[in-house]
PDB file of C-alpha atoms in Angstrom:
ATOM      1  CA  UNK Z  15     -15.925  -9.641 -12.886  1.00 70.00           C
ATOM      2  CA  UNK Z  16     -18.467  -7.022 -13.780  1.00 79.00           C
ATOM      3  CA  UNK Z  17     -17.914  -3.189 -13.475  1.00 70.00           C
ATOM      4  CA  UNK Z  18     -20.494  -3.065 -10.660  1.00 88.00           C
ATOM      5  CA  UNK Z  19     -18.489  -5.708  -8.749  1.00 93.00           C
ATOM      6  CA  UNK Z  20     -15.236  -3.686  -9.181  1.00 93.00           C
ATOM      7  CA  UNK Z  21     -16.997  -0.438  -8.008  1.00 94.00           C
ATOM      8  CA  UNK Z  22     -18.354  -2.339  -4.990  1.00 94.00           C
ATOM      9  CA  UNK Z  23     -14.731  -3.444  -4.184  1.00 95.00           C
ATOM     10  CA  UNK Z  24     -13.507   0.131  -4.407  1.00 96.00           C
ATOM     11  CA  UNK Z  25     -16.414   1.313  -2.287  1.00 95.00           C
ATOM     12  CA  UNK Z  26     -15.727  -1.294   0.425  1.00 95.00           C
ATOM     13  CA  UNK Z  27     -11.925  -0.835   0.611  1.00 97.00           C
ATOM     14  CA  UNK Z  28     -10.897   1.396   3.474  1.00 97.00           C
ATOM     15  CA  UNK Z  29      -7.887   2.048   5.687  1.00 97.00           C
ATOM     16  CA  UNK Z  30      -8.235  -0.406   8.413  1.00 97.00           C
ATOM     17  CA  UNK Z  31      -6.490   0.528  11.660  1.00 96.00           C
ATOM     18  CA  UNK Z  32      -7.377  -2.343  13.831  1.00 96.00           C
ATOM     19  CA  UNK Z  33      -6.496  -6.039  13.146  1.00 97.00           C
ATOM     20  CA  UNK Z  34      -7.069  -9.414  14.693  1.00 96.00           C
ATOM     21  CA  UNK Z  35      -3.472 -10.080  15.907  1.00 89.00           C
ATOM     22  CA  UNK Z  36      -4.201 -13.754  16.640  1.00 92.00           C
ATOM     23  CA  UNK Z  37      -5.274 -14.517  13.046  1.00 96.00           C
ATOM     24  CA  UNK Z  38      -2.470 -14.879  10.596  1.00 96.00           C
ATOM     25  CA  UNK Z  39      -2.935 -14.139   6.884  1.00 98.00           C
ATOM     26  CA  UNK Z  40      -2.957 -17.209   4.669  1.00 98.00           C
ATOM     27  CA  UNK Z  41      -0.034 -17.663   2.400  1.00 98.00           C
ATOM     28  CA  UNK Z  42      -2.163 -18.176  -0.616  1.00 98.00           C
ATOM     29  CA  UNK Z  43      -4.059 -14.954  -0.068  1.00 98.00           C
ATOM     30  CA  UNK Z  44      -0.753 -13.000   0.510  1.00 98.00           C
ATOM     31  CA  UNK Z  45       0.637 -14.470  -2.707  1.00 98.00           C
ATOM     32  CA  UNK Z  46      -2.316 -13.315  -4.754  1.00 98.00           C
ATOM     33  CA  UNK Z  47      -2.117  -9.821  -3.208  1.00 98.00           C
ATOM     34  CA  UNK Z  48       1.577  -9.554  -4.021  1.00 98.00           C
ATOM     35  CA  UNK Z  49       0.898 -10.736  -7.533  1.00 98.00           C
ATOM     36  CA  UNK Z  50      -1.554  -7.954  -7.981  1.00 98.00           C
ATOM     37  CA  UNK Z  51       1.173  -5.403  -6.893  1.00 98.00           C
ATOM     38  CA  UNK Z  52       3.757  -7.031  -9.227  1.00 98.00           C
ATOM     39  CA  UNK Z  53       1.490  -6.859 -12.204  1.00 98.00           C
ATOM     40  CA  UNK Z  54       0.696  -3.095 -11.723  1.00 98.00           C
ATOM     41  CA  UNK Z  55       1.443  -0.899 -14.688  1.00 98.00           C
ATOM     42  CA  UNK Z  56       4.441   1.539 -14.516  1.00 96.00           C
ATOM     43  CA  UNK Z  57       5.944   4.183 -16.729  1.00 93.00           C
ATOM     44  CA  UNK Z  58       7.997   2.554 -19.548  1.00 90.00           C
ATOM     45  CA  UNK Z  59       7.376  -0.778 -17.719  1.00 94.00           C
ATOM     46  CA  UNK Z  60      10.153   0.247 -15.274  1.00 93.00           C
ATOM     47  CA  UNK Z  61       8.599  -1.609 -12.254  1.00 96.00           C
ATOM     48  CA  UNK Z  62      10.652   0.607  -9.853  1.00 96.00           C
ATOM     49  CA  UNK Z  63       9.731  -1.284  -6.665  1.00 98.00           C
ATOM     50  CA  UNK Z  64      10.640  -4.140  -4.371  1.00 98.00           C
ATOM     51  CA  UNK Z  65       8.137  -5.480  -1.889  1.00 98.00           C
ATOM     52  CA  UNK Z  66       9.744  -6.650   1.364  1.00 98.00           C
ATOM     53  CA  UNK Z  67       7.098  -8.734   3.045  1.00 98.00           C
ATOM     54  CA  UNK Z  68       7.255  -9.012   6.815  1.00 98.00           C
ATOM     55  CA  UNK Z  69       5.310 -12.029   8.072  1.00 98.00           C
ATOM     56  CA  UNK Z  70       7.429 -13.019  11.067  1.00 97.00           C
ATOM     57  CA  UNK Z  71       5.382 -12.253  14.237  1.00 96.00           C
ATOM     58  CA  UNK Z  72       8.179 -10.764  16.314  1.00 97.00           C
ATOM     59  CA  UNK Z  73       9.582  -8.813  13.374  1.00 98.00           C
ATOM     60  CA  UNK Z  74       6.042  -7.558  12.420  1.00 97.00           C
ATOM     61  CA  UNK Z  75       5.637  -6.098  15.873  1.00 97.00           C
ATOM     62  CA  UNK Z  76       9.080  -4.367  15.726  1.00 97.00           C
ATOM     63  CA  UNK Z  77       8.257  -2.966  12.256  1.00 98.00           C
ATOM     64  CA  UNK Z  78       4.809  -1.815  13.631  1.00 97.00           C
ATOM     65  CA  UNK Z  79       6.627   0.025  16.458  1.00 96.00           C
ATOM     66  CA  UNK Z  80       8.904   1.749  13.946  1.00 97.00           C
ATOM     67  CA  UNK Z  81       5.688   2.926  12.169  1.00 96.00           C
ATOM     68  CA  UNK Z  82       4.366   4.420  15.453  1.00 94.00           C
ATOM     69  CA  UNK Z  83       5.514   7.719  16.824  1.00 83.00           C
ATOM     70  CA  UNK Z  84       4.011  11.008  18.158  1.00 84.00           C
ATOM     71  CA  UNK Z  85       0.779   9.157  18.694  1.00 86.00           C
ATOM     72  CA  UNK Z  86       0.541   8.070  15.065  1.00 92.00           C
ATOM     73  CA  UNK Z  87      -0.051   4.483  13.812  1.00 95.00           C
ATOM     74  CA  UNK Z  88      -0.340   2.735  17.167  1.00 94.00           C
ATOM     75  CA  UNK Z  89      -2.327  -0.003  15.499  1.00 96.00           C
ATOM     76  CA  UNK Z  90       0.607  -1.020  13.239  1.00 97.00           C
ATOM     77  CA  UNK Z  91       2.149  -3.320  15.840  1.00 95.00           C
ATOM     78  CA  UNK Z  92      -0.975  -5.536  15.627  1.00 96.00           C
ATOM     79  CA  UNK Z  93      -0.803  -6.026  11.887  1.00 97.00           C
ATOM     80  CA  UNK Z  94       0.293  -9.661  11.107  1.00 97.00           C
ATOM     81  CA  UNK Z  95       1.738  -8.569   7.712  1.00 98.00           C
ATOM     82  CA  UNK Z  96       3.671  -5.464   6.623  1.00 98.00           C
ATOM     83  CA  UNK Z  97       4.545  -4.959   3.038  1.00 98.00           C
ATOM     84  CA  UNK Z  98       7.403  -2.434   2.802  1.00 98.00           C
ATOM     85  CA  UNK Z  99       7.487  -0.777  -0.631  1.00 98.00           C
ATOM     86  CA  UNK Z 100      11.044   0.112  -1.517  1.00 98.00           C
ATOM     87  CA  UNK Z 101      11.803   2.425  -4.460  1.00 97.00           C
ATOM     88  CA  UNK Z 102      14.138   0.808  -6.956  1.00 95.00           C
ATOM     89  CA  UNK Z 103      15.899   2.503  -9.862  1.00 87.00           C
ATOM     90  CA  UNK Z 104      13.693   3.260 -12.764  1.00 79.00           C
ATOM     91  CA  UNK Z 105      14.846   2.115 -16.216  1.00 81.00           C
ATOM     92  CA  UNK Z 106      16.659   4.540 -18.478  1.00 85.00           C
ATOM     93  CA  UNK Z 107      13.570   5.445 -20.594  1.00 84.00           C
ATOM     94  CA  UNK Z 108      11.557   6.223 -17.546  1.00 81.00           C
ATOM     95  CA  UNK Z 109      14.395   8.321 -16.022  1.00 81.00           C
ATOM     96  CA  UNK Z 110      15.005  10.286 -19.152  1.00 85.00           C
ATOM     97  CA  UNK Z 111      11.173  10.845 -19.726  1.00 81.00           C
ATOM     98  CA  UNK Z 112      10.992  12.030 -16.115  1.00 82.00           C
ATOM     99  CA  UNK Z 113      13.754  14.551 -16.510  1.00 83.00           C
ATOM    100  CA  UNK Z 114      12.256  15.885 -19.737  1.00 85.00           C
ATOM    101  CA  UNK Z 115       8.799  16.209 -18.190  1.00 82.00           C
ATOM    102  CA  UNK Z 116      10.011  17.079 -14.707  1.00 87.00           C
ATOM    103  CA  UNK Z 117       8.079  14.240 -13.142  1.00 84.00           C
ATOM    104  CA  UNK Z 118       9.385  11.489 -10.805  1.00 88.00           C
ATOM    105  CA  UNK Z 119       7.484   8.522 -12.361  1.00 90.00           C
ATOM    106  CA  UNK Z 120       8.509   5.921  -9.692  1.00 93.00           C
ATOM    107  CA  UNK Z 121       6.354   7.744  -7.064  1.00 95.00           C
ATOM    108  CA  UNK Z 122       3.338   7.556  -9.440  1.00 95.00           C
ATOM    109  CA  UNK Z 123       4.149   3.856 -10.266  1.00 97.00           C
ATOM    110  CA  UNK Z 124       4.440   2.853  -6.562  1.00 98.00           C
ATOM    111  CA  UNK Z 125       1.090   4.615  -5.844  1.00 98.00           C
ATOM    112  CA  UNK Z 126      -0.520   2.487  -8.519  1.00 98.00           C
ATOM    113  CA  UNK Z 127       1.062  -0.745  -7.189  1.00 98.00           C
ATOM    114  CA  UNK Z 128      -0.067   0.158  -3.745  1.00 98.00           C
ATOM    115  CA  UNK Z 129      -3.570   0.694  -4.879  1.00 98.00           C
ATOM    116  CA  UNK Z 130      -3.520  -2.853  -6.610  1.00 98.00           C
ATOM    117  CA  UNK Z 131      -2.156  -4.365  -3.291  1.00 98.00           C
ATOM    118  CA  UNK Z 132      -4.903  -2.733  -1.124  1.00 98.00           C
ATOM    119  CA  UNK Z 133      -7.746  -3.628  -3.565  1.00 98.00           C
ATOM    120  CA  UNK Z 134      -6.509  -7.172  -3.785  1.00 98.00           C
ATOM    121  CA  UNK Z 135      -6.385  -7.312   0.008  1.00 98.00           C
ATOM    122  CA  UNK Z 136     -10.043  -6.161   0.124  1.00 98.00           C
ATOM    123  CA  UNK Z 137     -11.019  -8.780  -2.491  1.00 97.00           C
ATOM    124  CA  UNK Z 138      -9.410 -11.462  -0.293  1.00 98.00           C
ATOM    125  CA  UNK Z 139     -11.513 -10.300   2.806  1.00 97.00           C
ATOM    126  CA  UNK Z 140      -8.547  -8.665   4.396  1.00 98.00           C
ATOM    127  CA  UNK Z 141      -7.979  -5.048   5.682  1.00 98.00           C
ATOM    128  CA  UNK Z 142      -5.133  -2.781   4.682  1.00 98.00           C
ATOM    129  CA  UNK Z 143      -3.646   0.569   5.440  1.00 98.00           C
ATOM    130  CA  UNK Z 144      -0.992   2.518   3.623  1.00 98.00           C
ATOM    131  CA  UNK Z 145       1.425   4.177   6.028  1.00 98.00           C
ATOM    132  CA  UNK Z 146       3.843   6.867   5.001  1.00 96.00           C
ATOM    133  CA  UNK Z 147       4.783   8.103   8.501  1.00 95.00           C
ATOM    134  CA  UNK Z 148       7.393   5.827  10.013  1.00 97.00           C
ATOM    135  CA  UNK Z 149      11.063   5.709  11.143  1.00 97.00           C
ATOM    136  CA  UNK Z 150      12.493   4.769   7.838  1.00 97.00           C
ATOM    137  CA  UNK Z 151      16.087   4.284   9.221  1.00 97.00           C
ATOM    138  CA  UNK Z 152      14.770   1.805  11.802  1.00 97.00           C
ATOM    139  CA  UNK Z 153      12.682  -0.107   9.231  1.00 97.00           C
ATOM    140  CA  UNK Z 154      15.716  -0.465   6.968  1.00 98.00           C
ATOM    141  CA  UNK Z 155      17.772  -1.704   9.914  1.00 98.00           C
ATOM    142  CA  UNK Z 156      15.162  -4.223  10.968  1.00 98.00           C
ATOM    143  CA  UNK Z 157      14.401  -5.510   7.394  1.00 98.00           C
ATOM    144  CA  UNK Z 158      18.009  -5.424   6.140  1.00 98.00           C
ATOM    145  CA  UNK Z 159      17.231  -2.896   3.465  1.00 98.00           C
ATOM    146  CA  UNK Z 160      20.262  -1.075   2.196  1.00 96.00           C
ATOM    147  CA  UNK Z 161      20.663   2.439   3.642  1.00 95.00           C
ATOM    148  CA  UNK Z 162      20.860   3.911   0.099  1.00 95.00           C
ATOM    149  CA  UNK Z 163      17.304   2.729  -0.616  1.00 96.00           C
ATOM    150  CA  UNK Z 164      14.046   4.617   0.084  1.00 96.00           C
ATOM    151  CA  UNK Z 165      11.172   2.883   1.906  1.00 98.00           C
ATOM    152  CA  UNK Z 166       8.189   4.854   0.605  1.00 97.00           C
ATOM    153  CA  UNK Z 167       5.289   3.000   2.169  1.00 98.00           C
ATOM    154  CA  UNK Z 168       4.395   0.436   4.796  1.00 98.00           C
ATOM    155  CA  UNK Z 169       1.184  -1.357   3.782  1.00 98.00           C
ATOM    156  CA  UNK Z 170      -0.284  -3.206   6.775  1.00 98.00           C
ATOM    157  CA  UNK Z 171      -2.474  -6.232   5.987  1.00 98.00           C
ATOM    158  CA  UNK Z 172      -4.614  -8.313   8.358  1.00 98.00           C
ATOM    159  CA  UNK Z 173      -8.116  -9.315   9.322  1.00 98.00           C
ATOM    160  CA  UNK Z 174     -10.041  -6.162  10.315  1.00 97.00           C
ATOM    161  CA  UNK Z 175     -11.873  -6.191  13.667  1.00 96.00           C
ATOM    162  CA  UNK Z 176     -13.941  -3.004  13.146  1.00 94.00           C
ATOM    163  CA  UNK Z 177     -17.069  -2.367  11.068  1.00 92.00           C
ATOM    164  CA  UNK Z 178     -16.790  -0.618   7.715  1.00 93.00           C
ATOM    165  CA  UNK Z 179     -17.141   3.183   7.924  1.00 94.00           C
ATOM    166  CA  UNK Z 180     -19.174   5.327   5.588  1.00 92.00           C
ATOM    167  CA  UNK Z 181     -16.837   6.582   2.881  1.00 92.00           C
ATOM    168  CA  UNK Z 182     -16.446  10.313   2.940  1.00 94.00           C
ATOM    169  CA  UNK Z 183     -15.397  11.791  -0.440  1.00 95.00           C
ATOM    170  CA  UNK Z 184     -15.815  15.273  -2.151  1.00 97.00           C
ATOM    171  CA  UNK Z 185     -18.741  15.632  -4.420  1.00 97.00           C
ATOM    172  CA  UNK Z 186     -18.450  14.647  -8.177  1.00 96.00           C
ATOM    173  CA  UNK Z 187     -18.799  18.337  -9.055  1.00 97.00           C
ATOM    174  CA  UNK Z 188     -15.717  19.278  -7.037  1.00 97.00           C
ATOM    175  CA  UNK Z 189     -13.424  16.640  -8.535  1.00 98.00           C
ATOM    176  CA  UNK Z 190     -14.601  15.906 -12.033  1.00 98.00           C
ATOM    177  CA  UNK Z 191     -14.992  18.229 -15.044  1.00 97.00           C
ATOM    178  CA  UNK Z 192     -15.315  17.577 -18.740  1.00 97.00           C
ATOM    179  CA  UNK Z 193     -13.329  19.283 -21.492  1.00 98.00           C
ATOM    180  CA  UNK Z 194     -12.287  22.231 -19.413  1.00 96.00           C
ATOM    181  CA  UNK Z 195     -10.876  22.817 -15.878  1.00 96.00           C
TER     182      UNK Z 195
END
């Protein structure tokens, strides 16, 4: 893959909020997407995540309803796949480093893994959306996730039914500087 191909992939990935609920995601595509998440880098190679993959149609609708509330994320019930990203314990090196530097590395690591997952979905011709607003307690109950764990993200995956939007981002001058703030 050339750099221009990767940049085009980044440019075309968007948060898709409408899916073809009749079209399931092929297992091979889903496996490649999950592998991209599994291979993501993490602080001290802690890999502080578990991906709980929801593919059962009835359960996916229930999980989608748990992601909706106060008018948010109504589309989630139509997503054929939900990848619930659960925070797992970091290894001792990552935890100690985090204490010394006052950073919670698992949040950073999970963000990187989620980016890998959404870019892999785009490369497979699928849409995705990272959802952080949901009824965590209900999701845990539905998916059998221990109450002591944290579900940080619900990444919806499916075939998008809407056109690509123009990507709106701040200008380079506002977000990039060299050698000084």
